[in-house]
Amino acid sequence: MTTDTTTTPGTLRAMMHDLRAVDGAVYAAVAATPTPTLDTALRRLSTAANHSKISFTVAAALALVPGRPRRAALAGLGAIAVASASANLLGKRLVRRPRPDREAARVVVSRHVPMPDSASFPSGHTASAVAFATAVGAVLPPAALPLAALAWTVGYSRVHTGVHYPGDVVAGAFLGLASAGVSVAVTNRIAAGRP
């Protein structure tokens, strides 16, 4: 008995439609879940992560310590550069997914942050935060868990505040992981004195 593993364009379109439906349903479920205690904290975190300000602050602190912490800061900054360029110059321009309709989903106003003008896919905040956390954690393992927790919370905050679909965040996270791999590889080559 053979199994047909070919995927027709119609099947692929149907799968993408289903994935978008799940993405929208999860977004709507987050919007509909009352979380008044978390709303202010997640709104502030989402805003603080603009332009990777949190990551740059951590990198500045790490750079003050010679050796592995300084190398971790360099790897983290390189990862942000790769992730940010990939998300904003490539991903958003290629996919051009519209931002969620926060009002239609009834995201409560206490969660709102300014709605960005850029496309929704992928989440640049998540890409940069995950890239930084992963790269720093690879060079400086004790920092891995707290930075990863912070990065994933930043990613969730973008859905919670209504400016991204969950799929945007997942894509941003994958982009961040790949960006960290590139940055760590380059940083290791520099540390080893190889061109």
Short mmCIF file of C-alpha atoms in Angstrom, two decimals:
data_model
loop_
_atom_site.label_atom_id
_atom_site.label_comp_id
_atom_site.label_asym_id
_atom_site.label_seq_id
_atom_site.Cartn_x
_atom_site.Cartn_y
_atom_site.Cartn_z
CA MET A 1 0.00 0.00 0.00
CA THR A 2 1.42 3.37 -0.99
CA THR A 3 0.64 6.73 0.48
CA ASP A 4 0.35 9.77 -1.75
CA THR A 5 2.56 12.42 -0.15
CA THR A 6 2.12 15.07 -2.83
CA THR A 7 0.50 18.30 -1.77
CA THR A 8 -1.63 20.08 -4.30
CA PRO A 9 -1.81 23.88 -4.37
CA GLY A 10 -5.46 23.61 -3.31
CA THR A 11 -4.51 21.51 -0.27
CA LEU A 12 -1.79 23.96 0.67
CA ARG A 13 -4.23 26.87 0.42
CA ALA A 14 -6.74 24.99 2.56
CA MET A 15 -4.06 24.27 5.18
CA MET A 16 -3.03 27.95 5.24
CA HIS A 17 -6.68 28.95 5.62
CA ASP A 18 -7.04 26.58 8.59
CA LEU A 19 -3.85 27.88 10.21
CA ARG A 20 -5.05 31.48 9.84
CA ALA A 21 -8.38 30.46 11.40
CA VAL A 22 -6.59 28.92 14.41
CA ASP A 23 -4.33 31.98 14.67
CA GLY A 24 -7.33 34.30 14.70
CA ALA A 25 -9.18 32.13 17.23
CA VAL A 26 -6.25 32.15 19.66
CA TYR A 27 -5.92 35.93 19.24
CA ALA A 28 -9.64 36.34 19.96
CA ALA A 29 -9.42 34.04 23.01
CA VAL A 30 -6.57 36.10 24.48
CA ALA A 31 -8.52 39.30 23.80
CA ALA A 32 -11.66 37.89 25.46
CA THR A 33 -9.90 36.65 28.60
CA PRO A 34 -10.12 39.21 31.42
CA THR A 35 -6.71 39.72 33.03
CA PRO A 36 -6.86 43.12 34.75
CA THR A 37 -3.92 42.31 37.03
CA LEU A 38 -1.64 41.51 34.09
CA ASP A 39 -2.79 44.19 31.66
CA THR A 40 -0.71 47.08 32.97
CA ALA A 41 2.46 45.03 33.46
CA LEU A 42 2.30 43.48 29.98
CA ARG A 43 1.50 46.84 28.37
CA ARG A 44 4.54 48.38 30.07
CA LEU A 45 6.78 45.46 29.11
CA SER A 46 5.65 45.64 25.49
CA THR A 47 6.45 49.37 25.41
CA ALA A 48 9.80 48.91 27.17
CA ALA A 49 10.81 46.38 24.52
CA ASN A 50 10.42 48.95 21.72
CA HIS A 51 13.67 49.29 19.74
CA SER A 52 15.18 46.48 21.89
CA LYS A 53 15.73 48.91 24.79
CA ILE A 54 15.66 46.12 27.39
CA SER A 55 18.18 44.02 25.48
CA PHE A 56 20.49 46.99 24.91
CA THR A 57 20.40 47.76 28.64
CA VAL A 58 21.32 44.16 29.51
CA ALA A 59 24.06 44.18 26.85
CA ALA A 60 25.52 47.39 28.28
CA ALA A 61 25.68 45.82 31.75
CA LEU A 62 27.30 42.65 30.39
CA ALA A 63 29.82 44.64 28.36
CA LEU A 64 31.19 46.15 31.56
CA VAL A 65 32.52 42.71 32.58
CA PRO A 66 35.52 41.47 30.55
CA GLY A 67 35.68 37.95 29.15
CA ARG A 68 32.64 35.79 28.55
CA PRO A 69 30.01 38.40 29.60
CA ARG A 70 31.42 40.93 27.14
CA ARG A 71 31.51 38.30 24.40
CA ALA A 72 27.89 37.41 25.24
CA ALA A 73 26.91 41.07 24.87
CA LEU A 74 28.59 41.19 21.45
CA ALA A 75 26.81 38.00 20.33
CA GLY A 76 23.50 39.34 21.59
CA LEU A 77 23.86 42.66 19.79
CA GLY A 78 24.84 40.89 16.58
CA ALA A 79 21.77 38.66 16.89
CA ILE A 80 19.51 41.69 17.32
CA ALA A 81 21.00 43.25 14.18
CA VAL A 82 20.39 40.11 12.10
CA ALA A 83 16.89 39.54 13.51
CA SER A 84 15.78 43.14 13.16
CA ALA A 85 17.00 43.41 9.57
CA SER A 86 15.45 40.06 8.64
CA ALA A 87 12.09 40.87 10.24
CA ASN A 88 11.73 44.48 9.19
CA LEU A 89 13.52 44.66 5.85
CA LEU A 90 12.57 41.23 4.53
CA GLY A 91 9.74 39.49 6.40
CA LYS A 92 7.34 42.39 6.80
CA ARG A 93 7.89 43.60 3.23
CA LEU A 94 7.46 40.16 1.69
CA VAL A 95 4.42 38.95 3.63
CA ARG A 96 2.61 42.27 4.28
CA ARG A 97 0.10 40.80 6.70
CA PRO A 98 -2.26 43.46 8.08
CA ARG A 99 -2.27 44.13 11.80
CA PRO A 100 -5.11 42.60 13.83
CA ASP A 101 -8.35 44.56 14.20
CA ARG A 102 -8.05 45.26 17.90
CA GLU A 103 -11.42 47.00 18.12
CA ALA A 104 -13.30 44.16 16.41
CA ALA A 105 -11.65 41.67 18.80
CA ARG A 106 -12.60 43.93 21.73
CA VAL A 107 -9.12 44.14 23.21
CA VAL A 108 -9.69 46.22 26.33
CA VAL A 109 -8.26 49.73 26.18
CA SER A 110 -6.16 49.23 29.32
CA ARG A 111 -3.98 46.83 27.28
CA HIS A 112 -3.44 49.14 24.32
CA VAL A 113 -0.04 50.26 23.11
CA PRO A 114 0.30 52.34 19.93
CA MET A 115 -0.53 50.23 16.88
CA PRO A 116 2.57 50.13 14.66
CA ASP A 117 2.30 51.20 11.02
CA SER A 118 4.40 48.27 9.79
CA ALA A 119 3.08 44.89 8.67
CA SER A 120 2.22 42.33 11.33
CA PHE A 121 4.27 39.30 10.20
CA PRO A 122 6.71 38.48 11.73
CA SER A 123 6.88 40.09 15.17
CA GLY A 124 10.05 42.16 15.22
CA HIS A 125 9.89 42.58 19.00
CA THR A 126 9.84 38.80 19.44
CA ALA A 127 12.53 38.16 16.82
CA SER A 128 14.93 40.58 18.47
CA ALA A 129 14.17 39.51 22.05
CA VAL A 130 14.52 35.79 21.27
CA ALA A 131 17.66 36.42 19.19
CA PHE A 132 19.29 38.33 22.03
CA ALA A 133 18.29 35.84 24.72
CA THR A 134 19.42 32.83 22.69
CA ALA A 135 22.76 34.32 21.64
CA VAL A 136 23.62 35.59 25.13
CA GLY A 137 22.51 32.30 26.66
CA ALA A 138 24.69 30.30 24.28
CA VAL A 139 27.79 32.23 25.33
CA LEU A 140 26.82 32.79 28.97
CA PRO A 141 24.64 29.81 30.06
CA PRO A 142 23.60 31.21 33.50
CA ALA A 143 21.79 34.03 31.66
CA ALA A 144 19.90 31.68 29.33
CA LEU A 145 16.83 30.89 31.42
CA PRO A 146 15.99 34.39 32.74
CA LEU A 147 16.55 35.99 29.34
CA ALA A 148 14.50 33.30 27.57
CA ALA A 149 11.63 33.83 30.02
CA LEU A 150 11.83 37.57 29.41
CA ALA A 151 11.89 37.11 25.62
CA TRP A 152 8.86 34.82 25.58
CA THR A 153 6.99 37.22 27.85
CA VAL A 154 7.78 40.07 25.46
CA GLY A 155 6.42 37.92 22.63
CA TYR A 156 3.22 37.14 24.51
CA SER A 157 2.82 40.82 25.45
CA ARG A 158 2.54 41.67 21.75
CA VAL A 159 -0.51 39.40 21.44
CA HIS A 160 -1.91 40.53 24.80
CA THR A 161 -1.77 44.18 23.77
CA GLY A 162 -3.49 43.32 20.50
CA VAL A 163 -0.80 44.35 18.00
CA HIS A 164 0.17 40.85 16.77
CA TYR A 165 -1.41 37.51 16.03
CA PRO A 166 0.16 34.50 17.82
CA GLY A 167 1.49 33.24 14.47
CA ASP A 168 3.46 36.47 14.05
CA VAL A 169 5.10 35.82 17.41
CA VAL A 170 5.90 32.18 16.60
CA ALA A 171 7.47 33.22 13.29
CA GLY A 172 9.43 35.96 15.05
CA ALA A 173 10.72 33.42 17.58
CA PHE A 174 11.98 31.09 14.84
CA LEU A 175 13.62 34.02 13.11
CA GLY A 176 15.23 35.01 16.41
CA LEU A 177 16.62 31.51 16.94
CA ALA A 178 18.14 31.47 13.45
CA SER A 179 19.58 34.96 13.91
CA ALA A 180 21.19 33.93 17.20
CA GLY A 181 22.81 30.94 15.49
CA VAL A 182 24.38 33.21 12.87
CA SER A 183 25.60 35.71 15.44
CA VAL A 184 27.06 33.10 17.80
CA ALA A 185 28.90 31.43 14.92
CA VAL A 186 30.45 34.75 13.85
CA THR A 187 31.28 35.71 17.45
CA ASN A 188 32.99 32.34 18.03
CA ARG A 189 35.05 32.77 14.86
CA ILE A 190 36.13 36.24 15.98
CA ALA A 191 37.01 34.95 19.47
CA ALA A 192 39.06 32.15 17.93
CA GLY A 193 40.90 34.65 15.73
CA ARG A 194 39.60 33.14 12.47
CA PRO A 195 38.58 35.34 9.51
#
